[in-house]
Amino acid sequence: MATDAARDSSKTGLVIAAHGRRGMLETAGGSALPYIVRGRHLQVCCGDHVHWQAFADGDPVVISGIAPRRNQLSRQPPRGSKPETIAANISHLIVVMAALPLPDLFITDRYLCAAHLMGVQAAIVWNKADLAALPEAELAVYSRLGYRLFPVSAVTGSGLDALLSWSGQCVGLLVGQSGVGKSSLLNRLVPGSDTATGQLSAASDEGRHTTTASIMYRLENGGRLIDTPGVRDFVPAIPDPRDIAHGFVEIGATGRDCRFADCSHLREPDCAVSEAALKGLIDSRRYESYRRLMNLANQAAGQTY
Ligand SMILES: Nc1nc2c(ncn2[C@@H]2O[C@H](COP(=O)(O)OP(=O)(O)OP(=O)(O)O)[C@@H](O)[C@H]2O)c(=O)[nH]1
Ligand SMILES: [Mg+2]
Ligand SMILES: [Zn+2]
């Protein structure tokens, strides 16, 4: 996306905080620099590998191009506005839940669907285990599907070693409802990151000490973790609704037995998915979750079922 001339005179960096047109990048040498994006054509997000140039001492450096992304997580805002990219080039998606705020499993399903379509590994973290044990029965559907569940506590530190050995030296993205403890987990893993959050958020335009931007931190084991602002709802941006079935692993697999190759698994005859849901072979709440997301995506695409 950079012009040849710009690329020739530019250096490379990694975006570690992004908020609108401003943020922070990490240079190849490891220092953090404030940046600004000029022009409307570049949409920079946390995790982007970018080309940048410095013009005047003390001024933010200017991003002139973005390297092609390996993957990206984007959300579809309501009312048909343009999708927003949350982060790019990640390897692991970590969906954080807790007893409080009350878990919304539909949001969890949507994150897991997005992770599958991005081709990244996903796991569920049950935080605040010091307050309430992991609800094994409610979450059993996820372990049956092969997702790892990690009970942890940002307060006591319990369970964090197991989580870190799963995510390894990779780039993990922490997502989930507001207040589940994403920033607290990061602060436990990277002491002082709460102060850094304030500084980075300030550098990225808002100046508030809350999680308003996605921010990447380096872990002691060499891995990286990205903290994201919490959500009330999450709808992944999936341009073609027919892909959604492949993001629900059990639905994608069962759907191979439907009568129609392009079955949407909503109301077609001889649909193996709806039959499996009726028989309890597919969890009925997961099927409902799939149907809700399909309906949202079809409405966005101008079709209703
Ligand atoms: N008891 C207990 N409280 C926790 C734990 N983790 C976080 N909290 C509390 O939960 C509240 C929310 O924590 P945050 O880390 O700000 O949550 P967040 O997910 O980053 O929230 P957003 O930035 O709004 O998305 C704070 O009052 C924390 O002290 C935990 O493991 N145990
Ligand atoms: Mg936070
Ligand atoms: Zn079907």
GROMACS .gro file of C-alpha atoms and ligand atoms in nm:
model
  339
    1MET     CA    1   0.000   0.000   0.000
    2ALA     CA    2   0.304   0.232   0.024
    3THR     CA    3   0.419   0.411  -0.289
    4ASP     CA    4   0.762   0.299  -0.414
    5ALA     CA    5   0.915   0.640  -0.337
    6ALA     CA    6   0.774   0.641   0.016
    7ARG     CA    7   0.887   0.284   0.080
    8ASP     CA    8   1.243   0.360  -0.034
    9SER     CA    9   1.291   0.641   0.218
   10SER     CA   10   1.091   0.480   0.499
   11LYS     CA   11   1.164   0.259   0.797
   12THR     CA   12   0.951  -0.028   0.922
   13GLY     CA   13   0.767  -0.059   1.250
   14LEU     CA   14   0.493  -0.242   1.438
   15VAL     CA   15   0.180  -0.056   1.548
   16ILE     CA   16   0.138  -0.111   1.923
   17ALA     CA   17  -0.151   0.131   1.985
   18ALA     CA   18  -0.400   0.274   1.740
   19HIS     CA   19  -0.675   0.525   1.789
   20GLY     CA   20  -0.814   0.683   1.478
   21ARG     CA   21  -0.534   0.856   1.290
   22ARG     CA   22  -0.291   0.855   1.583
   23GLY     CA   23  -0.110   0.599   1.793
   24MET     CA   24   0.226   0.449   1.882
   25LEU     CA   25   0.456   0.229   1.682
   26GLU     CA   26   0.756   0.022   1.784
   27THR     CA   27   1.063   0.068   1.567
   28ALA     CA   28   1.281  -0.219   1.448
   29GLY     CA   29   1.521  -0.114   1.729
   30GLY     CA   30   1.249  -0.154   1.992
   31SER     CA   31   1.170   0.209   2.079
   32ALA     CA   32   0.816   0.344   2.091
   33LEU     CA   33   0.730   0.649   1.878
   34PRO     CA   34   0.405   0.843   1.844
   35TYR     CA   35   0.272   0.841   1.487
   36ILE     CA   36   0.011   1.008   1.279
   37VAL     CA   37  -0.155   0.885   0.961
   38ARG     CA   38  -0.194   1.143   0.687
   39GLY     CA   39  -0.474   1.109   0.434
   40ARG     CA   40  -0.787   0.900   0.454
   41HIS     CA   41  -0.679   0.602   0.247
   42LEU     CA   42  -0.479   0.422   0.518
   43GLN     CA   43  -0.672   0.252   0.801
   44VAL     CA   44  -0.402   0.155   1.050
   45CYS     CA   45  -0.472  -0.088   1.335
   46CYS     CA   46  -0.284  -0.248   1.623
   47GLY     CA   47  -0.058  -0.527   1.496
   48ASP     CA   48  -0.002  -0.367   1.157
   49HIS     CA   49   0.348  -0.374   1.012
   50VAL     CA   50   0.397  -0.028   0.866
   51HIS     CA   51   0.638   0.197   0.678
   52TRP     CA   52   0.703   0.532   0.844
   53GLN     CA   53   0.901   0.851   0.796
   54ALA     CA   54   1.021   1.119   1.036
   55PHE     CA   55   0.996   1.482   0.921
   56ALA     CA   56   1.063   1.723   1.209
   57ASP     CA   57   1.226   1.647   1.546
   58GLY     CA   58   0.963   1.605   1.815
   59ASP     CA   59   0.673   1.566   1.572
   60PRO     CA   60   0.493   1.234   1.547
   61VAL     CA   61   0.635   1.021   1.266
   62VAL     CA   62   0.415   0.974   0.960
   63ILE     CA   63   0.291   0.633   0.845
   64SER     CA   64   0.319   0.602   0.469
   65GLY     CA   65   0.212   0.242   0.410
   66ILE     CA   66   0.086  -0.083   0.561
   67ALA     CA   67   0.235  -0.423   0.480
   68PRO     CA   68  -0.022  -0.682   0.364
   69ARG     CA   69  -0.207  -0.832   0.663
   70ARG     CA   70  -0.194  -1.203   0.740
   71ASN     CA   71  -0.536  -1.171   0.904
   72GLN     CA   72  -0.754  -0.914   1.078
   73LEU     CA   73  -1.040  -0.905   1.327
   74SER     CA   74  -1.310  -0.658   1.224
   75ARG     CA   75  -1.643  -0.571   1.374
   76GLN     CA   76  -1.954  -0.462   1.192
   77PRO     CA   77  -2.105  -0.159   1.364
   78PRO     CA   78  -2.486  -0.136   1.361
   79ARG     CA   79  -2.676   0.061   1.098
   80GLY     CA   80  -2.456  -0.036   0.807
   81SER     CA   81  -2.154   0.180   0.885
   82LYS     CA   82  -1.813   0.066   0.759
   83PRO     CA   83  -1.648  -0.230   0.939
   84GLU     CA   84  -1.390  -0.136   1.202
   85THR     CA   85  -1.067  -0.331   1.224
   86ILE     CA   86  -0.969  -0.412   1.583
   87ALA     CA   87  -0.629  -0.575   1.525
   88ALA     CA   88  -0.425  -0.751   1.259
   89ASN     CA   89  -0.162  -1.025   1.226
   90ILE     CA   90  -0.257  -1.218   1.538
   91SER     CA   91  -0.206  -1.587   1.611
   92HIS     CA   92  -0.433  -1.650   1.912
   93LEU     CA   93  -0.772  -1.511   2.012
   94ILE     CA   94  -0.841  -1.518   2.387
   95VAL     CA   95  -1.207  -1.470   2.476
   96VAL     CA   96  -1.229  -1.350   2.836
   97MET     CA   97  -1.540  -1.416   3.046
   98ALA     CA   98  -1.615  -1.391   3.415
   99ALA     CA   99  -1.906  -1.446   3.653
  100LEU     CA  100  -1.952  -1.068   3.649
  101PRO     CA  101  -2.050  -0.905   3.417
  102LEU     CA  102  -2.291  -1.191   3.341
  103PRO     CA  103  -2.153  -1.396   3.050
  104ASP     CA  104  -2.317  -1.355   2.711
  105LEU     CA  105  -2.239  -1.679   2.527
  106PHE     CA  106  -2.370  -1.536   2.200
  107ILE     CA  107  -2.081  -1.289   2.207
  108THR     CA  108  -1.839  -1.574   2.282
  109ASP     CA  109  -1.975  -1.773   1.985
  110ARG     CA  110  -1.923  -1.475   1.755
  111TYR     CA  111  -1.563  -1.430   1.862
  112LEU     CA  112  -1.496  -1.802   1.817
  113CYS     CA  113  -1.659  -1.789   1.473
  114ALA     CA  114  -1.440  -1.493   1.373
  115ALA     CA  115  -1.127  -1.672   1.504
  116HIS     CA  116  -1.205  -1.981   1.300
  117LEU     CA  117  -1.259  -1.778   0.983
  118MET     CA  118  -0.931  -1.591   1.048
  119GLY     CA  119  -0.748  -1.922   1.084
  120VAL     CA  120  -0.622  -1.846   1.435
  121GLN     CA  121  -0.639  -2.057   1.751
  122ALA     CA  122  -0.898  -1.959   2.008
  123ALA     CA  123  -0.950  -2.032   2.377
  124ILE     CA  124  -1.180  -1.919   2.655
  125VAL     CA  125  -1.043  -1.763   2.970
  126TRP     CA  126  -1.263  -1.772   3.279
  127ASN     CA  127  -1.129  -1.480   3.484
  128LYS     CA  128  -1.210  -1.389   3.846
  129ALA     CA  129  -1.182  -1.759   3.941
  130ASP     CA  130  -1.109  -1.627   4.292
  131LEU     CA  131  -1.476  -1.520   4.303
  132ALA     CA  132  -1.653  -1.803   4.115
  133ALA     CA  133  -1.532  -2.137   3.981
  134LEU     CA  134  -1.551  -2.208   3.610
  135PRO     CA  135  -1.910  -2.319   3.532
  136GLU     CA  136  -1.814  -2.653   3.378
  137ALA     CA  137  -2.164  -2.762   3.278
  138GLU     CA  138  -2.247  -2.436   3.099
  139LEU     CA  139  -1.917  -2.427   2.915
  140ALA     CA  140  -1.892  -2.802   2.845
  141VAL     CA  141  -2.016  -2.742   2.491
  142TYR     CA  142  -1.694  -2.551   2.417
  143SER     CA  143  -1.460  -2.818   2.550
  144ARG     CA  144  -1.653  -3.079   2.347
  145LEU     CA  145  -1.584  -2.866   2.040
  146GLY     CA  146  -1.213  -2.871   2.124
  147TYR     CA  147  -1.168  -2.523   2.271
  148ARG     CA  148  -0.936  -2.495   2.570
  149LEU     CA  149  -1.086  -2.338   2.884
  150PHE     CA  150  -0.852  -2.162   3.127
  151PRO     CA  151  -0.977  -2.066   3.474
  152VAL     CA  152  -0.756  -1.777   3.588
  153SER     CA  153  -0.749  -1.490   3.834
  154ALA     CA  154  -0.590  -1.154   3.768
  155VAL     CA  155  -0.597  -1.097   4.145
  156THR     CA  156  -0.419  -1.414   4.261
  157GLY     CA  157  -0.237  -1.496   3.936
  158SER     CA  158  -0.374  -1.851   3.938
  159GLY     CA  159  -0.397  -2.027   3.599
  160LEU     CA  160  -0.186  -1.773   3.412
  161ASP     CA  161   0.110  -2.008   3.355
  162ALA     CA  162  -0.116  -2.256   3.175
  163LEU     CA  163  -0.259  -1.977   2.960
  164LEU     CA  164   0.086  -1.848   2.870
  165SER     CA  165   0.219  -2.188   2.781
  166TRP     CA  166  -0.077  -2.232   2.545
  167SER     CA  167  -0.033  -1.895   2.375
  168GLY     CA  168   0.347  -1.927   2.379
  169GLN     CA  169   0.558  -1.669   2.200
  170CYS     CA  170   0.271  -1.563   1.983
  171VAL     CA  171   0.053  -1.260   1.931
  172GLY     CA  172  -0.261  -1.301   2.138
  173LEU     CA  173  -0.566  -1.076   2.131
  174LEU     CA  174  -0.770  -1.039   2.452
  175VAL     CA  175  -1.137  -0.972   2.378
  176GLY     CA  176  -1.459  -0.978   2.574
  177GLN     CA  177  -1.728  -0.783   2.750
  178SER     CA  178  -1.637  -0.464   2.933
  179GLY     CA  179  -1.531  -0.534   3.292
  180VAL     CA  180  -1.433  -0.902   3.260
  181GLY     CA  181  -1.077  -0.807   3.355
  182LYS     CA  182  -0.876  -0.796   3.031
  183SER     CA  183  -0.662  -0.500   3.142
  184SER     CA  184  -0.624  -0.649   3.491
  185LEU     CA  185  -0.491  -0.971   3.339
  186LEU     CA  186  -0.243  -0.773   3.133
  187ASN     CA  187  -0.137  -0.572   3.432
  188ARG     CA  188  -0.071  -0.893   3.621
  189LEU     CA  189   0.135  -1.029   3.330
  190VAL     CA  190   0.310  -0.702   3.243
  191PRO     CA  191   0.341  -0.504   3.567
  192GLY     CA  192   0.302  -0.133   3.500
  193SER     CA  193   0.094  -0.178   3.187
  194ASP     CA  194  -0.192   0.015   3.350
  195THR     CA  195   0.031   0.323   3.359
  196ALA     CA  196   0.142   0.252   3.004
  197THR     CA  197  -0.223   0.220   2.902
  198GLY     CA  198  -0.285   0.571   3.030
  199GLN     CA  199   0.015   0.708   2.844
  200LEU     CA  200  -0.061   0.524   2.523
  201SER     CA  201  -0.427   0.621   2.531
  202ALA     CA  202  -0.319   0.982   2.587
  203ALA     CA  203  -0.073   0.960   2.296
  204SER     CA  204  -0.351   0.820   2.083
  205ASP     CA  205  -0.572   1.122   2.123
  206GLU     CA  206  -0.814   1.046   2.404
  207GLY     CA  207  -0.611   1.129   2.713
  208ARG     CA  208  -0.831   0.911   2.934
  209HIS     CA  209  -0.703   0.633   3.157
  210THR     CA  210  -0.952   0.376   3.032
  211THR     CA  211  -0.916   0.115   2.764
  212THR     CA  212  -1.018   0.313   2.459
  213ALA     CA  213  -0.768   0.174   2.211
  214SER     CA  214  -0.625  -0.167   2.129
  215ILE     CA  215  -0.279  -0.176   2.285
  216MET     CA  216  -0.007  -0.437   2.240
  217TYR     CA  217   0.231  -0.539   2.520
  218ARG     CA  218   0.543  -0.753   2.513
  219LEU     CA  219   0.547  -1.048   2.755
  220GLU     CA  220   0.853  -1.181   2.936
  221ASN     CA  221   0.838  -1.502   2.729
  222GLY     CA  222   0.878  -1.300   2.408
  223GLY     CA  223   0.510  -1.325   2.316
  224ARG     CA  224   0.277  -1.031   2.274
  225LEU     CA  225  -0.071  -0.965   2.406
  226ILE     CA  226  -0.314  -0.703   2.279
  227ASP     CA  227  -0.566  -0.548   2.519
  228THR     CA  228  -0.885  -0.426   2.352
  229PRO     CA  229  -1.168  -0.201   2.469
  230GLY     CA  230  -1.455  -0.408   2.612
  231VAL     CA  231  -1.777  -0.452   2.419
  232ARG     CA  232  -2.150  -0.460   2.492
  233ASP     CA  233  -2.207  -0.659   2.177
  234PHE     CA  234  -1.988  -0.790   1.899
  235VAL     CA  235  -2.083  -0.865   1.541
  236PRO     CA  236  -1.792  -0.984   1.329
  237ALA     CA  237  -1.765  -0.828   0.985
  238ILE     CA  238  -1.813  -1.127   0.753
  239PRO     CA  239  -1.866  -1.006   0.396
  240ASP     CA  240  -2.026  -1.331   0.274
  241PRO     CA  241  -2.286  -1.474   0.521
  242ARG     CA  242  -2.236  -1.822   0.370
  243ASP     CA  243  -1.896  -1.832   0.542
  244ILE     CA  244  -2.055  -1.815   0.888
  245ALA     CA  245  -2.135  -2.189   0.892
  246HIS     CA  246  -1.763  -2.259   0.862
  247GLY     CA  247  -1.694  -2.047   1.170
  248PHE     CA  248  -1.923  -2.272   1.381
  249VAL     CA  249  -1.711  -2.587   1.358
  250GLU     CA  250  -1.989  -2.839   1.432
  251ILE     CA  251  -2.228  -2.671   1.188
  252GLY     CA  252  -1.969  -2.657   0.910
  253ALA     CA  253  -1.894  -3.028   0.958
  254THR     CA  254  -2.259  -3.146   0.982
  255GLY     CA  255  -2.361  -2.922   0.689
  256ARG     CA  256  -2.174  -3.148   0.448
  257ASP     CA  257  -2.470  -3.392   0.480
  258CYS     CA  258  -2.743  -3.141   0.382
  259ARG     CA  259  -2.945  -3.203   0.065
  260PHE     CA  260  -2.839  -2.872  -0.092
  261ALA     CA  261  -2.470  -2.789  -0.124
  262ASP     CA  262  -2.548  -2.420  -0.060
  263CYS     CA  263  -2.787  -2.492   0.232
  264SER     CA  264  -2.802  -2.195   0.472
  265HIS     CA  265  -2.919  -2.432   0.753
  266LEU     CA  266  -3.206  -2.198   0.832
  267ARG     CA  267  -3.519  -2.347   0.672
  268GLU     CA  268  -3.428  -2.570   0.379
  269PRO     CA  269  -3.570  -2.927   0.361
  270ASP     CA  270  -3.343  -3.219   0.451
  271CYS     CA  271  -3.107  -2.992   0.640
  272ALA     CA  272  -2.869  -3.212   0.839
  273VAL     CA  273  -2.786  -2.922   1.073
  274SER     CA  274  -3.142  -2.841   1.181
  275GLU     CA  275  -3.210  -3.216   1.220
  276ALA     CA  276  -2.898  -3.258   1.435
  277ALA     CA  277  -3.007  -2.959   1.647
  278LEU     CA  278  -3.355  -3.113   1.693
  279LYS     CA  279  -3.201  -3.442   1.803
  280GLY     CA  280  -2.966  -3.263   2.043
  281LEU     CA  281  -2.655  -3.369   1.848
  282ILE     CA  282  -2.578  -3.001   1.793
  283ASP     CA  283  -2.623  -2.782   2.099
  284SER     CA  284  -2.950  -2.594   2.048
  285ARG     CA  285  -2.815  -2.269   2.191
  286ARG     CA  286  -2.517  -2.279   1.955
  287TYR     CA  287  -2.758  -2.338   1.665
  288GLU     CA  288  -2.966  -2.042   1.782
  289SER     CA  289  -2.647  -1.838   1.799
  290TYR     CA  290  -2.569  -1.934   1.438
  291ARG     CA  291  -2.922  -1.843   1.326
  292ARG     CA  292  -2.905  -1.502   1.496
  293LEU     CA  293  -2.571  -1.419   1.337
  294MET     CA  294  -2.692  -1.538   0.994
  295ASN     CA  295  -3.000  -1.319   1.025
  296LEU     CA  296  -2.790  -1.015   1.117
  297ALA     CA  297  -2.548  -1.080   0.832
  298ASN     CA  298  -2.830  -1.138   0.583
  299GLN     CA  299  -3.003  -0.818   0.691
  300ALA     CA  300  -2.676  -0.632   0.642
  301ALA     CA  301  -2.648  -0.790   0.298
  302GLY     CA  302  -3.009  -0.687   0.220
  303GLN     CA  303  -3.174  -1.029   0.248
  304THR     CA  304  -3.404  -1.153   0.523
  305TYR     CA  305  -3.509  -1.506   0.602
  306LIG     N1  306  -1.199  -1.046   4.211
  306LIG     C1  307  -1.144  -1.020   4.094
  306LIG     N2  308  -1.167  -0.900   4.035
  306LIG     C2  309  -1.109  -0.877   3.915
  306LIG     C3  310  -1.028  -0.972   3.851
  306LIG     N3  311  -0.987  -0.921   3.732
  306LIG     C4  312  -1.040  -0.797   3.724
  306LIG     N4  313  -1.115  -0.769   3.834
  306LIG     C5  314  -1.190  -0.644   3.858
  306LIG     O1  315  -1.284  -0.629   3.753
  306LIG     C6  316  -1.300  -0.491   3.721
  306LIG     C7  317  -1.282  -0.468   3.570
  306LIG     O2  318  -1.148  -0.496   3.535
  306LIG     P1  319  -1.079  -0.439   3.405
  306LIG     O3  320  -0.945  -0.505   3.398
  306LIG     O4  321  -1.084  -0.292   3.399
  306LIG     O5  322  -1.176  -0.499   3.292
  306LIG     P2  323  -1.165  -0.484   3.134
  306LIG     O6  324  -1.209  -0.613   3.075
  306LIG     O7  325  -1.029  -0.436   3.095
  306LIG     O8  326  -1.274  -0.370   3.105
  306LIG     P3  327  -1.283  -0.272   2.974
  306LIG     O9  328  -1.151  -0.203   2.960
  306LIG    O10  329  -1.397  -0.182   3.007
  306LIG    O11  330  -1.312  -0.363   2.860
  306LIG     C8  331  -1.198  -0.416   3.806
  306LIG    O12  332  -1.267  -0.363   3.918
  306LIG     C9  333  -1.101  -0.522   3.848
  306LIG    O13  334  -1.040  -0.494   3.972
  306LIG    C10  335  -1.005  -1.099   3.917
  306LIG    O14  336  -0.937  -1.189   3.868
  306LIG     N5  337  -1.068  -1.116   4.036
  307MG      MG  338  -0.970  -0.270   2.987
  308ZN      ZN  339  -2.842  -2.739   0.607
   0.00000   0.00000   0.00000
